[in-house]
Structures are given as C-alpha cells and as structure tokens.
Short mmCIF file of C-alpha atoms and ligand atoms in Angstrom, two decimals:
data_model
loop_
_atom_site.label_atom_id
_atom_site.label_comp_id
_atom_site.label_asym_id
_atom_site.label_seq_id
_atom_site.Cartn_x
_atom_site.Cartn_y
_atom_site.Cartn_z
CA UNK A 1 0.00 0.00 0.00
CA UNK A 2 1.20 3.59 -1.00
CA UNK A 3 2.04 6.33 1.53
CA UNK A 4 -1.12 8.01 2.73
CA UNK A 5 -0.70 11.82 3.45
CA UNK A 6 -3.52 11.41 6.56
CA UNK A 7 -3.80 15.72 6.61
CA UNK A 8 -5.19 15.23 2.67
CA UNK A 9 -7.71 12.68 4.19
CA UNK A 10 -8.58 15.29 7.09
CA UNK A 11 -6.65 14.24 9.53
CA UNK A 12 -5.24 17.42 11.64
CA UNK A 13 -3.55 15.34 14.72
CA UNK A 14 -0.69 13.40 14.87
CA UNK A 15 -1.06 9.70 14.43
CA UNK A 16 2.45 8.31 15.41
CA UNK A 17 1.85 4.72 15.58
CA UNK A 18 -1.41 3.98 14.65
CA UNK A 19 -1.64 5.78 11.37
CA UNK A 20 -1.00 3.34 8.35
CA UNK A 21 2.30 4.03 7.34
CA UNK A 22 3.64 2.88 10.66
CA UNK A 23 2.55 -0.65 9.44
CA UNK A 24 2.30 -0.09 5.60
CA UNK A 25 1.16 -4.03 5.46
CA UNK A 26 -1.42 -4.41 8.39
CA UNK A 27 -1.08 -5.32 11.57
CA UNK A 28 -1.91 -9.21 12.48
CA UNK A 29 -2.27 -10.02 16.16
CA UNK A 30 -1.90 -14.09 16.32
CA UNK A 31 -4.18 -14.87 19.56
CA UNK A 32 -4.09 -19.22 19.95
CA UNK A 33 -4.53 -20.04 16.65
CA UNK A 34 -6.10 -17.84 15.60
CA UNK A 35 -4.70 -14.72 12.95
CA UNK A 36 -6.60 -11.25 14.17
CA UNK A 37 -6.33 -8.93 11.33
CA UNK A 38 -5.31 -12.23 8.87
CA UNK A 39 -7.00 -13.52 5.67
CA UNK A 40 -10.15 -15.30 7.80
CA UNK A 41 -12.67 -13.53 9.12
CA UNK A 42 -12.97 -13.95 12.79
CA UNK A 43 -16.31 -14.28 14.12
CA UNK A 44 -16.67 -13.15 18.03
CA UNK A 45 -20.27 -14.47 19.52
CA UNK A 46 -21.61 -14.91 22.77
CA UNK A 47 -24.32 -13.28 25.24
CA UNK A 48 -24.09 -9.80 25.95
CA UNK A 49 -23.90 -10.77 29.54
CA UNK A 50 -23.34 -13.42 31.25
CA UNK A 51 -26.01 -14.39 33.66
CA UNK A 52 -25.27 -17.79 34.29
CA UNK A 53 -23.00 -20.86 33.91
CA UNK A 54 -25.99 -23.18 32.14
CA UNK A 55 -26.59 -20.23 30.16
CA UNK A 56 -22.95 -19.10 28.83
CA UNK A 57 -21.68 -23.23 28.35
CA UNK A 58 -24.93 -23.68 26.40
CA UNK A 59 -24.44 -20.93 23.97
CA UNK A 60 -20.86 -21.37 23.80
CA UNK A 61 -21.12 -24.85 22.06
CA UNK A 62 -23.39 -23.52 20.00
CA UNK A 63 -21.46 -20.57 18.49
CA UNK A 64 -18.39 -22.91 18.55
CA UNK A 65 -20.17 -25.34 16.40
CA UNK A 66 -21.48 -22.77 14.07
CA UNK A 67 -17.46 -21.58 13.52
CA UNK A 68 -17.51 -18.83 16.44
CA UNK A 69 -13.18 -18.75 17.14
CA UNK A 70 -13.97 -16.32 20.15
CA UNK A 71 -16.86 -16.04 23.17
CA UNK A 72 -17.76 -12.70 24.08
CA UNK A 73 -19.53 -11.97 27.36
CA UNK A 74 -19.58 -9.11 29.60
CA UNK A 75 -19.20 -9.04 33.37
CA UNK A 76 -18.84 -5.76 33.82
CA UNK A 77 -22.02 -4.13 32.11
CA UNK A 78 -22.11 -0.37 31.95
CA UNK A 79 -25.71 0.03 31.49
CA UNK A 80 -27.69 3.10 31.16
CA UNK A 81 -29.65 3.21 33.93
CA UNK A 82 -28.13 2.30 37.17
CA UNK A 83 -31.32 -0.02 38.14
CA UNK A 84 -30.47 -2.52 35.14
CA UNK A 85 -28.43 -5.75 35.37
CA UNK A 86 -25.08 -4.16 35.93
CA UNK A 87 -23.46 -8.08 35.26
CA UNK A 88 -22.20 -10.84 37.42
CA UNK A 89 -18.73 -9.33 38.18
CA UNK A 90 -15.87 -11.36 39.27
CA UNK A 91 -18.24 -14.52 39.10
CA UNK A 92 -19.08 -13.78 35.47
CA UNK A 93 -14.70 -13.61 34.77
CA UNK A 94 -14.94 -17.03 36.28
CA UNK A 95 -17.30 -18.25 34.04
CA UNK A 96 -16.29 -17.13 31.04
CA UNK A 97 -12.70 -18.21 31.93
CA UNK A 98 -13.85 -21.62 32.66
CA UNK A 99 -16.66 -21.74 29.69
CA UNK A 100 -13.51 -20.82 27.14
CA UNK A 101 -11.09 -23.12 28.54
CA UNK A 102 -14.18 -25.93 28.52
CA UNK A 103 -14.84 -25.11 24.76
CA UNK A 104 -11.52 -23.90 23.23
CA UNK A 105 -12.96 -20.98 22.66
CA UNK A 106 -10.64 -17.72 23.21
CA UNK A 107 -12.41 -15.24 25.26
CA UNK A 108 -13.12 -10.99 25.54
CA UNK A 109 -15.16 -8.93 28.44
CA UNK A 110 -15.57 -5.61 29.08
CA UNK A 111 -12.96 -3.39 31.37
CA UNK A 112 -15.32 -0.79 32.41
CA UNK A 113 -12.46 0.51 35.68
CA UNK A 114 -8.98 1.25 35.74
CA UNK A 115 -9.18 -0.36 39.43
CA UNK A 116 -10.44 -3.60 37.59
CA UNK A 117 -7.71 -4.02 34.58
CA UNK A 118 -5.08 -6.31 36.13
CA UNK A 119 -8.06 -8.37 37.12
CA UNK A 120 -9.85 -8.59 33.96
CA UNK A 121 -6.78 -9.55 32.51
CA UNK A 122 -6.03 -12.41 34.33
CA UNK A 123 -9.61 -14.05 33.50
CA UNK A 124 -9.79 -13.15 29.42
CA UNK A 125 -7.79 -13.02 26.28
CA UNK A 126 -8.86 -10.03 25.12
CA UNK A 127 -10.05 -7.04 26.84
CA UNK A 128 -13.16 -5.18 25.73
CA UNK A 129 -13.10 -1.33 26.32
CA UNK A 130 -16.82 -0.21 25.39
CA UNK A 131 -18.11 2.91 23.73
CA UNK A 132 -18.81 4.60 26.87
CA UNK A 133 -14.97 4.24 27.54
CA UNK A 134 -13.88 5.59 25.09
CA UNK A 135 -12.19 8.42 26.13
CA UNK A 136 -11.30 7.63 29.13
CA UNK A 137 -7.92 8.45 28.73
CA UNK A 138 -6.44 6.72 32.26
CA UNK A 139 -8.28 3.62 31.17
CA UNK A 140 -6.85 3.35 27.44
CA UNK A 141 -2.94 4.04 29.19
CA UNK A 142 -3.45 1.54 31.79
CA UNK A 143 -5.24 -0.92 29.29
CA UNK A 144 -1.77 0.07 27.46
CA UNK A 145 0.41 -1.65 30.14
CA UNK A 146 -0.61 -5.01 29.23
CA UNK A 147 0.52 -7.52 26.83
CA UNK A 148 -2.72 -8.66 25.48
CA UNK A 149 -5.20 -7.79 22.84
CA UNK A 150 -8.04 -4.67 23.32
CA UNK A 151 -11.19 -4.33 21.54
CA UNK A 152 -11.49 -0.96 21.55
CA UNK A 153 -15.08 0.19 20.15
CA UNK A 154 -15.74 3.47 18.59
CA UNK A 155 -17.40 5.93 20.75
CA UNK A 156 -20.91 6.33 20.94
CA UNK A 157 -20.79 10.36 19.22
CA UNK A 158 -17.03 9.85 18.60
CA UNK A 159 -15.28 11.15 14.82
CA UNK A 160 -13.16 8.57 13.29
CA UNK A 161 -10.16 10.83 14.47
CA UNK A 162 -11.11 10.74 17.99
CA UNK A 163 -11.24 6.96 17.66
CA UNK A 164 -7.77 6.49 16.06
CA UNK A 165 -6.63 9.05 18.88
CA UNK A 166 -7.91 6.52 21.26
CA UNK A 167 -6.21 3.66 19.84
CA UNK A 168 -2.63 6.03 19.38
CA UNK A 169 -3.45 6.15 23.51
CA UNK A 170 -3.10 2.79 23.89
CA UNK A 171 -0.71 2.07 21.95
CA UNK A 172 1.53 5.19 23.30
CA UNK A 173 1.99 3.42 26.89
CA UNK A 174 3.15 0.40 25.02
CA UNK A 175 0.59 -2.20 23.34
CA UNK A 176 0.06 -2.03 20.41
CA UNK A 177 -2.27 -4.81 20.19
CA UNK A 178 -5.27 -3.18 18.92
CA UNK A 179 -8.45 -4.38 17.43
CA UNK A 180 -10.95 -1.54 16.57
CA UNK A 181 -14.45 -2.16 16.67
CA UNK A 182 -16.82 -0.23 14.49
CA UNK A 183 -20.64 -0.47 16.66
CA UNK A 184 -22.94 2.20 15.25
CA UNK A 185 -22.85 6.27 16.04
CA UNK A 186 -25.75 8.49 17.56
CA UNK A 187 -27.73 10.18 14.51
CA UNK A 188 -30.84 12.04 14.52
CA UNK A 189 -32.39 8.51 13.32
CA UNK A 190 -34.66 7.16 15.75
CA UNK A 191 -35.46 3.81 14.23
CA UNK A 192 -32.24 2.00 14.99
CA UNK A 193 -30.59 2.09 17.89
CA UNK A 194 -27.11 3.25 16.03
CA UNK A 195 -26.22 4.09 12.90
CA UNK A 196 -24.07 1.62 11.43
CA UNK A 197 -20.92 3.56 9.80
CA UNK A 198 -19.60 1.63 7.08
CA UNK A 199 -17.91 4.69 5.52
CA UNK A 200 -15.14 4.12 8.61
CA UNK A 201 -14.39 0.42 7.38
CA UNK A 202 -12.33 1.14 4.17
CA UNK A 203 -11.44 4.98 5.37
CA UNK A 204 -9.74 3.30 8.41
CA UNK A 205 -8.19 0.83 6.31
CA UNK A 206 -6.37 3.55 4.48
CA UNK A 207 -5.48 5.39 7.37
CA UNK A 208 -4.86 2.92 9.97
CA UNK A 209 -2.62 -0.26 9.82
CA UNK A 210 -4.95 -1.98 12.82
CA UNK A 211 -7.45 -4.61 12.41
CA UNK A 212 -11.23 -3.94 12.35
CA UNK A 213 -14.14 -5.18 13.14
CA UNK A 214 -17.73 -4.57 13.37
CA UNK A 215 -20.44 -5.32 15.82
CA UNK A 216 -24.15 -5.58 13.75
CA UNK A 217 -25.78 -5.83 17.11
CA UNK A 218 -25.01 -2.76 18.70
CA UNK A 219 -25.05 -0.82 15.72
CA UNK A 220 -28.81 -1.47 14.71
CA UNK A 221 -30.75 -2.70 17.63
CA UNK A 222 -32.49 -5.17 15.86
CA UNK A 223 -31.88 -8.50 15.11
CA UNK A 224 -33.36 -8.94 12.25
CA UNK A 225 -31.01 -6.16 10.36
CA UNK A 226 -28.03 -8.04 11.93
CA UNK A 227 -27.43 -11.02 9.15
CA UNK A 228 -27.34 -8.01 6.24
CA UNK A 229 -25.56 -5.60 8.23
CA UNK A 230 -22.73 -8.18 9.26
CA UNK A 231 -22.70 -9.28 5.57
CA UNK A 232 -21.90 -5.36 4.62
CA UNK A 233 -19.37 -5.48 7.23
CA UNK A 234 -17.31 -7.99 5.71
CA UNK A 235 -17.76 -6.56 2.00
CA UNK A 236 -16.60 -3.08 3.25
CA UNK A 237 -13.68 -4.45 4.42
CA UNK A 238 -13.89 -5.86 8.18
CA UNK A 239 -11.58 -8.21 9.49
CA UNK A 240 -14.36 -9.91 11.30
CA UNK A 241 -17.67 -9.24 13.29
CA UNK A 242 -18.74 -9.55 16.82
CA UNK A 243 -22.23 -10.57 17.39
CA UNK A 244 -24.91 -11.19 20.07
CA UNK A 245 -26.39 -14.51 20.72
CA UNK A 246 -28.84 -15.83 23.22
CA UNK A 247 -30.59 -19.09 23.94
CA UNK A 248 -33.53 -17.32 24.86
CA UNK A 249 -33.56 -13.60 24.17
CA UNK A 250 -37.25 -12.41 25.73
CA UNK A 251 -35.51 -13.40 29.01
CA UNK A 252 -32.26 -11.83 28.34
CA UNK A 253 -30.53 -9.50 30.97
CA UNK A 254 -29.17 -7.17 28.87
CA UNK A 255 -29.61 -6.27 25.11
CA UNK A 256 -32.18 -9.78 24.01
CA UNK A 257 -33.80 -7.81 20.96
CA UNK A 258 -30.37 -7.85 19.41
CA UNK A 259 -29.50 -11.09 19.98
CA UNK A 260 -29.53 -14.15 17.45
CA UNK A 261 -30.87 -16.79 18.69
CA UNK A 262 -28.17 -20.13 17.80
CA UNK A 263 -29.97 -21.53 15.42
CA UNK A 264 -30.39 -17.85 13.44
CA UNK A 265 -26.54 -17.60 14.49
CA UNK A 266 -25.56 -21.16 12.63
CA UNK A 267 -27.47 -19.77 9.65
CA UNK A 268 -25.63 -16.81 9.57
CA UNK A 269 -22.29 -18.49 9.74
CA UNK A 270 -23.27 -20.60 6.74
CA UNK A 271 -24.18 -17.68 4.36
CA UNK A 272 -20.98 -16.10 5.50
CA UNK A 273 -18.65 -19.13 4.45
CA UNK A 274 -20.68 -19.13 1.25
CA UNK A 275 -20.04 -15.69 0.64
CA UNK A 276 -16.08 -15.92 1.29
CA UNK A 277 -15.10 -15.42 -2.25
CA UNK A 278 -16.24 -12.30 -2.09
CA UNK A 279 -15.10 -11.08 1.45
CA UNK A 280 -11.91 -11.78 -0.41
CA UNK A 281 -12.06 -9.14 -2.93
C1 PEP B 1 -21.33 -4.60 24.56
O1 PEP B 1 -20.53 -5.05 23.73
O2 PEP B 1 -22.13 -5.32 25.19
C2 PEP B 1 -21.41 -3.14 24.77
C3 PEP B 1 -21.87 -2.62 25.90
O3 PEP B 1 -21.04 -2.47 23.68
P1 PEP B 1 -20.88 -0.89 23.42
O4 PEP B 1 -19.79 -0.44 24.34
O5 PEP B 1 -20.51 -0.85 21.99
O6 PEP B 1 -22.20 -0.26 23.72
MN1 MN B 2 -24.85 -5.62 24.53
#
C-alpha cells in the first residue's frame, strides 16, 4: 500500500503509531490459533452478559459449532440506567474463563475501571473497552500496560479521528495490540438504535494499519437487520464481526432484541462461508 498523506484525508492530529504508514502491510495479532487482522474472518459471539453458567456453556457450544473462534460476554455491564443488570462481576470472569477453557474458545469482556484491569486480565484473552470508555484516557494508558489484545469500540458520538486518537493512547503506553471495533454512532435517526458507519471500514483501512471489526448488534438494535448488516461489514472491508447470541432472548438481561438466537446464528455463519469469495475481494 502507498504512503497516505492522513492531513489530505482530514486528519489534523498526529497519528504516530497507529496511522498506516507505521505498518504499511497491516497489523496481524496471532491470539491461539487464531490470525486477528489475517486472511479469515474472525467471528466473536456470545451473550451480551453473562447471567449464568448453564446459560454461557450452552451458547458457547453452540457458536463454537457454528465456527464462532472467540466467546464474548460481559461481566462488567455499563448500562444506562443504574437499576439494570449491571453483570455478574468477578463470578461472570470465572465463568467465562472456565466456559472458554471448557470449549476452546478464546475469550473478551468488558474493562469498564482502571481499578479492575489487572483483574480482567487475568480471566480473558482479550479485553473489551466499550463505547462509553472511550475516552477515558487513564483507562486506554493503563489498558496500554498489558501484553494482550483490546477491543477498543468506537465511541458512541465519537469522529473517526477521535477513535484512532484513542487507539494512538493505547498504543503510546506500550501495546500495540489493537483491534478496533466499528458499533454504530448516535444520529438524529430514531429507528435504529445506532447508525451503522460503514464509511469508517475502508477509510480506516487507508489510514490505519490496525485490524477492524464490526459489531451488527449494537449498531442497529435489531436483530433482524443483523445477518445483512454483518454481511456489509465484511464486503466493506472488516476483518471480522462480533455478534450477540442468546438461547432465549425475551428473558435476556441485557440487550435480548439484538440477539440471534443459535440456530439464526448457525445460519448466519453458513451464508458467510458461502459468501467468502467475495469477502476476499
Ligand atoms: C457490549 O458489547 O455489550 C457493549 C456494551 O457495547 P458498546 O460499548 O458498543 O455499547
Ligand atoms: Mn450488549
């Protein structure tokens, strides 16, 4: 790939390590077999929560079977209102660390504290820093101390910039294991819960040298728009997708109108393998 001149693309800040020319040929983070950033798609699945042990070994076989490589669940839930299921905590860590090891399934939660990072860390393979977190600027350095993987997602009203400044953060105190996350922006449309920006897939690919993905759940609200907004994902561009999935989404904790349901999930993972050719292009 050519040099980009990121000020002709807009960019007025200085992007020392994340811009693209720092890695002209894109950055792969290898994670236990599996190639982050690499010619396959990596699909990440799992509740958005986890409530329970039944509930997070259930769906956990079932996204593995469907082709799933990683198990998302969040223990840590920063929810909007303080009186909703704020997650299981430490006991949710323990879960998912024993529901991945169970499966073979590699593993990412939320970090929602700086008090809670060396923790998190010890439970997880990756570490999830949400929308809301953003900018917290203590979290992304201390996140930045660790040798292992963060999912950073875009902020819920942040510019592409103010994402990539995010990621230069993290990557400023020393990892530079970064996986961006693409999950829908705040418009003036009230139908969907986000607005899915798919313009940032390819522009970030030109002006950043760190993988990307794309989470279809968050960024419509609706699980019926999931399927075809993951598909776009992975046309635009996306390294892979992170998606929602629960056994039994009326009773869900925490975001069950978003969620596949496995057997919706399994379908999903078979129109994506038939459309590989042309994630390819
Ligand atoms: C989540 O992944 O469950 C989550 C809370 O995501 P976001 O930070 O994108 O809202
Ligand atoms: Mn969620």
């Amino acid at each position: 790939m050519e040099a980009i001149c990121l000020k002709s693309l807009g960019i007025k800040n200085d992007l020392r390590l994340a811009a693209r020319n720092f890695n002209p040929g894109g950055t792969i983070i290898p994670l236990g077999g599996v190639e982050i950033g690499g010619k396959e798609k990596v699909i990440i699945a799992g509740p958005c929560a986890v409530e329970s042990r039944e509930q997070l070994l259930e769906t956990a076989g079932e996204v593995k079977k469907a082709g799933a490589k990683i198990l998302r669940g969040g223990a840590f839930k920063p929810r909007s209102s303080p009186y909703s299921f704020q997650g299981l905590g430490i006991d949710g860590l323990k879960i998912l660390q024993e529901t991945g090891s169970e499966t073979g399934l590699l593993t990412v939660t939320e970090v929602i504290d700086t008090r809670d990072v060396e923790l998190v860390s010890r439970y997880v393979d990756i570490l999830q820093l949400g929308s809301r977190s953003m900018q917290n600027f203590q979290l992304l350095l201390e996140v930045g101390k660790l040798d292992k993987p963060v999912l950073l997602k875009r902020g819920i009203s942040s510019t592409i910039e103010e994402w990539l400044l995010a990621a230069e953060y993290i990557m400023s105190a020393g990892n530079h294991k970064v996986i961006l996350c693409e999950r829908g922006i705040r418009t003036f449309e009230p139908l969907t819960r986000n607005t899915l920006d798919l313009n940032a897939i390819p522009l970030i690919k030109k002006l950043s040298h760190l993988p990307v993905f794309v989470d279809p759940s968050h960024g419509t609200g609706i699980r019926d728009l999931v399927p075809s907004m993951g598909k776009a994902a992975l046309v635009a561009g996306a390294d892979g997708l992170m998606v929602e999935v629960h056994g039994e989404p009326s009773c869900a904790l925490s975001d069950g109108h978003q969620s596949l349901l496995p057997e919706e999930f399994a379908e999903f993972m078979e129109q994506l393998e038939r459309f590989q050719d042309i994630f390819m292009m």
